[in-house]
PDB file of C-alpha atoms in Angstrom:
ATOM      1  CA  LYS A  13     132.755  57.797  79.569  1.00 56.00           C
ATOM      2  CA  PHE A  14     135.510  59.516  77.330  1.00 60.00           C
ATOM      3  CA  SER A  15     132.774  61.019  75.437  1.00 65.00           C
ATOM      4  CA  VAL A  16     130.802  61.846  78.418  1.00 58.00           C
ATOM      5  CA  ILE A  17     133.448  64.132  80.236  1.00 63.00           C
ATOM      6  CA  ALA A  18     134.508  65.742  76.635  1.00 59.00           C
ATOM      7  CA  THR A  19     130.577  66.362  76.359  1.00 63.00           C
ATOM      8  CA  THR A  20     130.656  68.115  79.534  1.00 62.00           C
ATOM      9  CA  ILE A  21     133.894  69.807  79.343  1.00 63.00           C
ATOM     10  CA  ALA A  22     132.574  71.565  76.191  1.00 60.00           C
ATOM     11  CA  SER A  23     129.408  72.565  77.582  1.00 63.00           C
ATOM     12  CA  ILE A  24     131.107  74.060  80.757  1.00 66.00           C
ATOM     13  CA  ALA A  25     133.431  75.999  77.979  1.00 61.00           C
ATOM     14  CA  ILE A  26     130.441  77.237  76.070  1.00 68.00           C
ATOM     15  CA  ILE A  27     128.734  78.614  79.020  1.00 68.00           C
ATOM     16  CA  LEU A  28     131.866  79.997  80.454  1.00 64.00           C
ATOM     17  CA  GLY A  29     132.451  81.418  77.247  1.00 60.00           C
ATOM     18  CA  ALA A  30     129.008  83.000  76.756  1.00 56.00           C
ATOM     19  CA  PHE A  31     129.130  84.643  80.388  1.00 57.00           C
ATOM     20  CA  LEU A  32     132.200  85.916  79.687  1.00 60.00           C
ATOM     21  CA  LEU A  33     131.111  87.804  76.764  1.00 58.00           C
ATOM     22  CA  ALA A  34     128.054  88.869  78.087  1.00 55.00           C
ATOM     23  CA  ASN A  35     129.871  90.852  80.577  1.00 60.00           C
ATOM     24  CA  ALA A  36     132.512  92.200  78.182  1.00 53.00           C
ATOM     25  CA  TYR A  37     129.370  93.597  76.418  1.00 51.00           C
ATOM     26  CA  LYS A  38     127.817  94.996  79.398  1.00 50.00           C
ATOM     27  CA  TYR A  39     131.322  96.368  80.437  1.00 52.00           C
ATOM     28  CA  LYS A  40     131.777  97.977  77.194  1.00 49.00           C
ATOM     29  CA  PHE A  41     128.053  99.161  76.924  1.00 46.00           C
ATOM     30  CA  GLU A  42     128.340 100.917  80.432  1.00 51.00           C
ATOM     31  CA  SER A  43     131.924 102.389  79.560  1.00 53.00           C
ATOM     32  CA  THR A  44     130.369 104.346  76.732  1.00 60.00           C
ATOM     33  CA  GLN A  45     127.387 105.606  78.855  1.00 81.00           C
ATOM     34  CA  SER A  46     128.726 108.919  80.145  1.00 88.00           C
ATOM     35  CA  ILE A  47     127.404 112.608  80.928  1.00 91.00           C
ATOM     36  CA  ASN A  48     129.849 115.438  80.465  1.00 93.00           C
ATOM     37  CA  VAL A  49     129.046 118.792  82.063  1.00 94.00           C
ATOM     38  CA  THR A  50     131.277 121.880  82.822  1.00 95.00           C
ATOM     39  CA  GLY A  51     130.652 123.351  86.363  1.00 95.00           C
ATOM     40  CA  ASN A  52     130.989 126.925  87.213  1.00 96.00           C
ATOM     41  CA  ALA A  53     131.841 129.018  90.184  1.00 97.00           C
ATOM     42  CA  PHE A  54     132.577 132.768  90.644  1.00 96.00           C
ATOM     43  CA  GLU A  55     132.993 135.367  93.425  1.00 96.00           C
ATOM     44  CA  ASP A  56     133.438 138.915  93.774  1.00 96.00           C
ATOM     45  CA  PHE A  57     136.136 140.145  96.082  1.00 96.00           C
ATOM     46  CA  ASP A  58     137.764 143.074  97.209  1.00 96.00           C
ATOM     47  CA  ALA A  59     141.637 143.492  97.219  1.00 97.00           C
ATOM     48  CA  ASP A  60     143.441 144.110 100.561  1.00 96.00           C
ATOM     49  CA  PHE A  61     146.596 145.174  99.635  1.00 96.00           C
ATOM     50  CA  VAL A  62     148.267 148.048  97.040  1.00 97.00           C
ATOM     51  CA  LYS A  63     151.395 148.450  95.385  1.00 97.00           C
ATOM     52  CA  TRP A  64     152.054 151.984  93.848  1.00 97.00           C
ATOM     53  CA  ARG A  65     155.106 153.172  91.975  1.00 97.00           C
ATOM     54  CA  ALA A  66     155.868 156.592  90.540  1.00 96.00           C
ATOM     55  CA  THR A  67     159.500 157.850  89.192  1.00 96.00           C
ATOM     56  CA  PHE A  68     161.243 161.370  89.176  1.00 96.00           C
ATOM     57  CA  SER A  69     164.304 162.752  87.269  1.00 96.00           C
ATOM     58  CA  ARG A  70     166.300 165.359  86.892  1.00 95.00           C
ATOM     59  CA  SER A  71     169.131 166.234  84.395  1.00 95.00           C
ATOM     60  CA  ASP A  72     172.316 168.521  83.924  1.00 95.00           C
ATOM     61  CA  PHE A  73     175.324 168.643  82.182  1.00 95.00           C
ATOM     62  CA  ASP A  74     177.035 168.738  85.373  1.00 95.00           C
ATOM     63  CA  LEU A  75     176.267 165.185  87.333  1.00 94.00           C
ATOM     64  CA  SER A  76     176.714 166.662  90.902  1.00 95.00           C
ATOM     65  CA  THR A  77     174.245 169.314  90.254  1.00 96.00           C
ATOM     66  CA  ALA A  78     171.763 166.926  88.748  1.00 95.00           C
ATOM     67  CA  SER A  79     172.392 164.645  92.078  1.00 95.00           C
ATOM     68  CA  ASN A  80     172.157 167.618  94.596  1.00 96.00           C
ATOM     69  CA  GLN A  81     168.560 168.601  92.451  1.00 96.00           C
ATOM     70  CA  LEU A  82     167.320 164.965  92.888  1.00 96.00           C
ATOM     71  CA  LYS A  83     168.191 164.890  96.568  1.00 96.00           C
ATOM     72  CA  ILE A  84     165.978 167.769  96.850  1.00 96.00           C
ATOM     73  CA  ASP A  85     162.933 166.184  94.906  1.00 96.00           C
ATOM     74  CA  GLN A  86     163.107 162.828  96.981  1.00 96.00           C
ATOM     75  CA  SER A  87     162.758 164.759 100.182  1.00 96.00           C
ATOM     76  CA  VAL A  88     159.774 166.826  98.332  1.00 96.00           C
ATOM     77  CA  VAL A  89     158.327 163.833  97.553  1.00 96.00           C
ATOM     78  CA  LYS A  90     158.889 162.129 100.738  1.00 96.00           C
ATOM     79  CA  LYS A  91     157.278 165.132 102.845  1.00 96.00           C
ATOM     80  CA  PHE A  92     154.166 165.124 100.152  1.00 96.00           C
ATOM     81  CA  LEU A  93     153.379 160.979 100.728  1.00 96.00           C
ATOM     82  CA  VAL A  94     153.825 161.624 104.809  1.00 96.00           C
ATOM     83  CA  SER A  95     151.134 164.538 104.484  1.00 95.00           C
ATOM     84  CA  LYS A  96     149.005 162.184 102.939  1.00 95.00           C
ATOM     85  CA  GLY A  97     149.056 159.782 106.037  1.00 95.00           C
ATOM     86  CA  ILE A  98     151.312 157.096 104.337  1.00 96.00           C
ATOM     87  CA  LYS A  99     153.718 155.643 106.992  1.00 95.00           C
ATOM     88  CA  THR A 100     157.571 156.152 106.402  1.00 95.00           C
ATOM     89  CA  ASN A 101     158.255 152.199 106.388  1.00 96.00           C
ATOM     90  CA  GLU A 102     155.836 151.841 103.454  1.00 97.00           C
ATOM     91  CA  ILE A 103     158.068 154.127 101.714  1.00 97.00           C
ATOM     92  CA  VAL A 104     161.068 152.739  99.623  1.00 97.00           C
ATOM     93  CA  PHE A 105     163.239 154.788  97.308  1.00 97.00           C
ATOM     94  CA  GLN A 106     164.889 152.616  94.898  1.00 96.00           C
ATOM     95  CA  ALA A 107     168.295 153.374  93.773  1.00 96.00           C
ATOM     96  CA  VAL A 108     169.461 156.069  91.521  1.00 96.00           C
ATOM     97  CA  ASN A 109     169.572 155.066  87.906  1.00 96.00           C
ATOM     98  CA  ILE A 110     172.306 157.198  85.891  1.00 95.00           C
ATOM     99  CA  SER A 111     172.385 157.302  82.220  1.00 95.00           C
ATOM    100  CA  LYS A 112     173.958 159.781  79.233  1.00 93.00           C
ATOM    101  CA  ASP A 113     171.500 161.710  76.955  1.00 92.00           C
ATOM    102  CA  ILE A 114     173.549 161.362  73.777  1.00 90.00           C
ATOM    103  CA  GLN A 115     171.692 162.403  70.769  1.00 89.00           C
ATOM    104  CA  TYR A 116     172.862 160.574  67.534  1.00 89.00           C
ATOM    105  CA  GLY A 117     172.465 161.891  63.852  1.00 88.00           C
ATOM    106  CA  THR A 118     174.417 162.825  60.586  1.00 87.00           C
ATOM    107  CA  ASP A 119     176.424 165.660  59.472  1.00 79.00           C
ATOM    108  CA  SER A 120     176.193 167.267  55.892  1.00 81.00           C
ATOM    109  CA  ASN A 121     178.806 164.796  54.653  1.00 82.00           C
ATOM    110  CA  GLY A 122     176.590 161.784  55.911  1.00 81.00           C
ATOM    111  CA  ASN A 123     178.953 161.006  58.746  1.00 85.00           C
ATOM    112  CA  SER A 124     177.843 159.608  61.951  1.00 88.00           C
ATOM    113  CA  ILE A 125     177.602 162.020  64.971  1.00 88.00           C
ATOM    114  CA  SER A 126     176.726 162.267  68.281  1.00 88.00           C
ATOM    115  CA  GLN A 127     176.057 165.133  70.543  1.00 89.00           C
ATOM    116  CA  PHE A 128     176.086 164.865  74.637  1.00 90.00           C
ATOM    117  CA  ASN A 129     172.959 166.711  76.245  1.00 92.00           C
ATOM    118  CA  GLY A 130     174.145 165.950  79.612  1.00 93.00           C
ATOM    119  CA  TYR A 131     173.208 163.293  82.195  1.00 95.00           C
ATOM    120  CA  ILE A 132     169.847 161.995  83.200  1.00 96.00           C
ATOM    121  CA  LEU A 133     169.265 160.865  86.799  1.00 96.00           C
ATOM    122  CA  SER A 134     166.289 159.259  87.540  1.00 97.00           C
ATOM    123  CA  GLN A 135     164.823 157.256  90.975  1.00 97.00           C
ATOM    124  CA  ASP A 136     161.986 155.370  91.476  1.00 97.00           C
ATOM    125  CA  VAL A 137     159.823 155.403  94.831  1.00 97.00           C
ATOM    126  CA  THR A 138     157.531 152.232  95.545  1.00 97.00           C
ATOM    127  CA  ILE A 139     154.583 152.016  98.192  1.00 97.00           C
ATOM    128  CA  GLU A 140     153.096 149.257  99.562  1.00 97.00           C
ATOM    129  CA  SER A 141     150.497 149.452 102.172  1.00 96.00           C
ATOM    130  CA  LYS A 142     146.965 147.564 103.148  1.00 96.00           C
ATOM    131  CA  ASP A 143     145.530 151.404 103.508  1.00 96.00           C
ATOM    132  CA  LEU A 144     144.202 151.256  99.943  1.00 96.00           C
ATOM    133  CA  ASP A 145     142.149 154.732 100.288  1.00 96.00           C
ATOM    134  CA  LYS A 146     145.401 156.576 101.222  1.00 96.00           C
ATOM    135  CA  ILE A 147     147.199 155.171  98.543  1.00 96.00           C
ATOM    136  CA  GLU A 148     144.099 155.789  95.679  1.00 95.00           C
ATOM    137  CA  ASN A 149     143.944 159.348  97.374  1.00 95.00           C
ATOM    138  CA  ALA A 150     148.158 160.122  97.255  1.00 95.00           C
ATOM    139  CA  SER A 151     148.225 158.595  93.462  1.00 94.00           C
ATOM    140  CA  ARG A 152     145.722 160.872  92.345  1.00 93.00           C
ATOM    141  CA  GLU A 153     147.190 163.805  94.155  1.00 94.00           C
ATOM    142  CA  ILE A 154     150.981 163.587  93.329  1.00 93.00           C
ATOM    143  CA  SER A 155     150.815 164.951  90.059  1.00 90.00           C
ATOM    144  CA  ASN A 156     150.474 168.357  92.087  1.00 91.00           C
ATOM    145  CA  LEU A 157     154.233 167.994  92.348  1.00 93.00           C
ATOM    146  CA  ILE A 158     154.833 168.844  89.091  1.00 90.00           C
ATOM    147  CA  SER A 159     153.966 172.300  89.464  1.00 88.00           C
ATOM    148  CA  GLN A 160     156.685 172.887  92.017  1.00 88.00           C
ATOM    149  CA  GLY A 161     159.170 171.808  89.249  1.00 89.00           C
ATOM    150  CA  ILE A 162     159.557 167.935  89.981  1.00 93.00           C
ATOM    151  CA  GLU A 163     159.583 166.187  86.599  1.00 93.00           C
ATOM    152  CA  LEU A 164     157.110 163.506  87.755  1.00 93.00           C
ATOM    153  CA  ASN A 165     156.092 160.074  86.327  1.00 94.00           C
ATOM    154  CA  SER A 166     153.021 158.473  88.223  1.00 94.00           C
ATOM    155  CA  PHE A 167     151.931 154.745  87.571  1.00 95.00           C
ATOM    156  CA  ASN A 168     148.510 153.227  88.586  1.00 95.00           C
ATOM    157  CA  PRO A 169     148.384 151.332  91.685  1.00 96.00           C
ATOM    158  CA  ASN A 170     148.128 147.739  91.343  1.00 97.00           C
ATOM    159  CA  PHE A 171     146.046 146.006  94.136  1.00 97.00           C
ATOM    160  CA  TYR A 172     146.564 142.482  95.285  1.00 97.00           C
ATOM    161  CA  TYR A 173     144.390 140.025  97.426  1.00 96.00           C
ATOM    162  CA  SER A 174     146.534 138.311 100.350  1.00 95.00           C
ATOM    163  CA  LYS A 175     144.175 135.132 100.694  1.00 95.00           C
ATOM    164  CA  LEU A 176     144.025 134.148  96.807  1.00 94.00           C
ATOM    165  CA  GLU A 177     144.772 130.606  97.156  1.00 94.00           C
ATOM    166  CA  ASP A 178     142.105 130.191  99.901  1.00 96.00           C
ATOM    167  CA  LEU A 179     139.696 131.783  97.440  1.00 96.00           C
ATOM    168  CA  LYS A 180     140.946 129.303  94.576  1.00 95.00           C
ATOM    169  CA  LEU A 181     140.349 126.242  96.572  1.00 95.00           C
ATOM    170  CA  GLU A 182     136.640 127.381  98.140  1.00 97.00           C
ATOM    171  CA  LEU A 183     135.888 128.332  94.046  1.00 96.00           C
ATOM    172  CA  ILE A 184     137.128 124.563  93.068  1.00 96.00           C
ATOM    173  CA  ALA A 185     134.969 122.977  95.618  1.00 96.00           C
ATOM    174  CA  ARG A 186     131.938 125.026  94.354  1.00 97.00           C
ATOM    175  CA  ALA A 187     132.583 124.135  90.686  1.00 96.00           C
ATOM    176  CA  SER A 188     132.981 120.527  91.427  1.00 95.00           C
ATOM    177  CA  GLU A 189     129.753 120.287  93.126  1.00 96.00           C
ATOM    178  CA  ASN A 190     128.112 122.667  90.257  1.00 96.00           C
ATOM    179  CA  ALA A 191     129.279 119.783  87.728  1.00 95.00           C
ATOM    180  CA  LYS A 192     127.562 117.148  89.913  1.00 94.00           C
ATOM    181  CA  GLN A 193     124.346 118.710  90.312  1.00 94.00           C
ATOM    182  CA  ARG A 194     124.233 119.422  86.511  1.00 94.00           C
ATOM    183  CA  ALA A 195     125.163 115.868  85.659  1.00 93.00           C
ATOM    184  CA  GLU A 196     122.650 114.609  88.495  1.00 93.00           C
ATOM    185  CA  ASN A 197     119.670 117.080  86.843  1.00 92.00           C
ATOM    186  CA  ILE A 198     120.506 115.468  83.096  1.00 91.00           C
ATOM    187  CA  ALA A 199     120.639 111.875  84.618  1.00 89.00           C
ATOM    188  CA  SER A 200     117.373 112.143  86.469  1.00 89.00           C
ATOM    189  CA  LYS A 201     115.242 114.061  83.542  1.00 87.00           C
ATOM    190  CA  SER A 202     116.410 111.392  81.217  1.00 84.00           C
ATOM    191  CA  GLY A 203     115.363 108.379  83.128  1.00 86.00           C
ATOM    192  CA  SER A 204     119.243 107.493  84.472  1.00 86.00           C
ATOM    193  CA  LYS A 205     121.378 107.142  87.388  1.00 89.00           C
ATOM    194  CA  LEU A 206     124.118 109.005  87.966  1.00 89.00           C
ATOM    195  CA  GLY A 207     126.910 106.785  88.102  1.00 89.00           C
ATOM    196  CA  LYS A 208     130.884 107.408  89.561  1.00 91.00           C
ATOM    197  CA  LEU A 209     133.100 110.279  88.515  1.00 92.00           C
ATOM    198  CA  LYS A 210     135.433 109.350  85.571  1.00 93.00           C
ATOM    199  CA  ASN A 211     137.630 112.208  84.757  1.00 93.00           C
ATOM    200  CA  ALA A 212     137.707 115.852  85.564  1.00 92.00           C
ATOM    201  CA  ASP A 213     139.675 118.973  83.794  1.00 93.00           C
ATOM    202  CA  LEU A 214     140.212 122.043  86.037  1.00 93.00           C
ATOM    203  CA  GLY A 215     139.739 124.899  84.130  1.00 92.00           C
ATOM    204  CA  ILE A 216     142.338 128.361  83.977  1.00 91.00           C
ATOM    205  CA  PHE A 217     141.800 130.440  87.200  1.00 93.00           C
ATOM    206  CA  GLN A 218     140.478 134.244  85.825  1.00 95.00           C
ATOM    207  CA  ILE A 219     140.355 137.289  87.699  1.00 95.00           C
ATOM    208  CA  THR A 220     138.912 140.463  85.816  1.00 95.00           C
ATOM    209  CA  GLY A 221     137.779 143.595  87.258  1.00 94.00           C
ATOM    210  CA  LYS A 222     134.369 143.336  88.844  1.00 93.00           C
ATOM    211  CA  ASN A 223     131.650 144.844  86.149  1.00 89.00           C
ATOM    212  CA  ASP A 224     134.078 145.182  83.680  1.00 86.00           C
ATOM    213  CA  ASN A 225     134.352 143.653  80.138  1.00 84.00           C
ATOM    214  CA  GLU A 226     137.452 141.837  80.193  1.00 85.00           C
ATOM    215  CA  GLU A 227     137.524 138.743  78.015  1.00 86.00           C
ATOM    216  CA  TYR A 228     139.250 135.527  79.523  1.00 85.00           C
ATOM    217  CA  SER A 229     142.129 134.401  77.936  1.00 84.00           C
ATOM    218  CA  TYR A 230     143.872 131.130  77.217  1.00 81.00           C
ATOM    219  CA  GLY A 231     146.458 131.730  79.884  1.00 82.00           C
ATOM    220  CA  GLY A 232     143.976 133.397  82.173  1.00 87.00           C
ATOM    221  CA  VAL A 233     143.490 136.701  83.193  1.00 91.00           C
ATOM    222  CA  PHE A 234     145.128 138.404  86.263  1.00 93.00           C
ATOM    223  CA  ASN A 235     143.781 141.930  86.992  1.00 94.00           C
ATOM    224  CA  THR A 236     145.560 144.135  88.958  1.00 95.00           C
ATOM    225  CA  THR A 237     144.405 147.258  88.348  1.00 94.00           C
ATOM    226  CA  SER A 238     140.991 147.117  89.592  1.00 95.00           C
ATOM    227  CA  ARG A 239     140.209 147.665  93.151  1.00 96.00           C
ATOM    228  CA  PHE A 240     137.130 145.127  93.031  1.00 96.00           C
ATOM    229  CA  LYS A 241     137.416 142.066  91.209  1.00 96.00           C
ATOM    230  CA  THR A 242     135.618 138.943  90.013  1.00 96.00           C
ATOM    231  CA  ALA A 243     137.334 135.852  90.259  1.00 96.00           C
ATOM    232  CA  ASN A 244     136.162 132.416  87.947  1.00 96.00           C
ATOM    233  CA  ILE A 245     136.720 128.838  87.524  1.00 96.00           C
ATOM    234  CA  THR A 246     135.579 126.079  85.705  1.00 95.00           C
ATOM    235  CA  ILE A 247     135.494 122.733  85.919  1.00 95.00           C
ATOM    236  CA  LYS A 248     135.014 119.880  82.849  1.00 95.00           C
ATOM    237  CA  ALA A 249     133.950 116.676  84.380  1.00 94.00           C
ATOM    238  CA  SER A 250     132.685 113.204  83.071  1.00 94.00           C
ATOM    239  CA  TYR A 251     130.115 110.740  84.892  1.00 93.00           C
ATOM    240  CA  GLY A 252     129.001 107.472  84.077  1.00 91.00           C
ATOM    241  CA  LEU A 253     125.608 106.220  84.088  1.00 86.00           C
TER     242      LEU A 253
END
């Protein structure tokens, strides 16, 4: 009886071990079978918000004189902007920046010297608006104020999109679907059946000027100089078979 029981237990152990070994091999085989794909999605869109900055300055040996001249310039700049259809609540004049114009050098004996050439007063004006056409036109024409004696420097407008987060979510969904379609196509053409998603990595969101030859960067591109833009996102996904 003892011999029969021992033999029975040994047989069961052998069968169970073979079963576990077979399942382990099967799991290992299935876990190593995967398809790696990259999904992509892009969308052309137009900016709906613009921010533009210009700066003007005056210099004089007398601080009060320079300040009065700058106030006159501010009035001229504001009048110009309003004449271009820009609303007064969209125009913000920043605080006046005051600095001394000091020239450093050396005399004939090699000693360090400095020469005071007056005060420099500068002021920034910032315009934020949803009326992109008016701001673009004004930014092109504001340089005409230079002929009126105003020392002016105008920067390029920066264009933004207020619904950028919604656009990102939409593109992520489309890129995910694109990755799955590519994986299904590979599996189908190779006579296999696509399994579950194993892993997915979201790429960097890239925003470039539409039809511009901008290169993608590792940290992502965020174009603000172009009014018309293109958003792009990639997703790397791995599916089992």
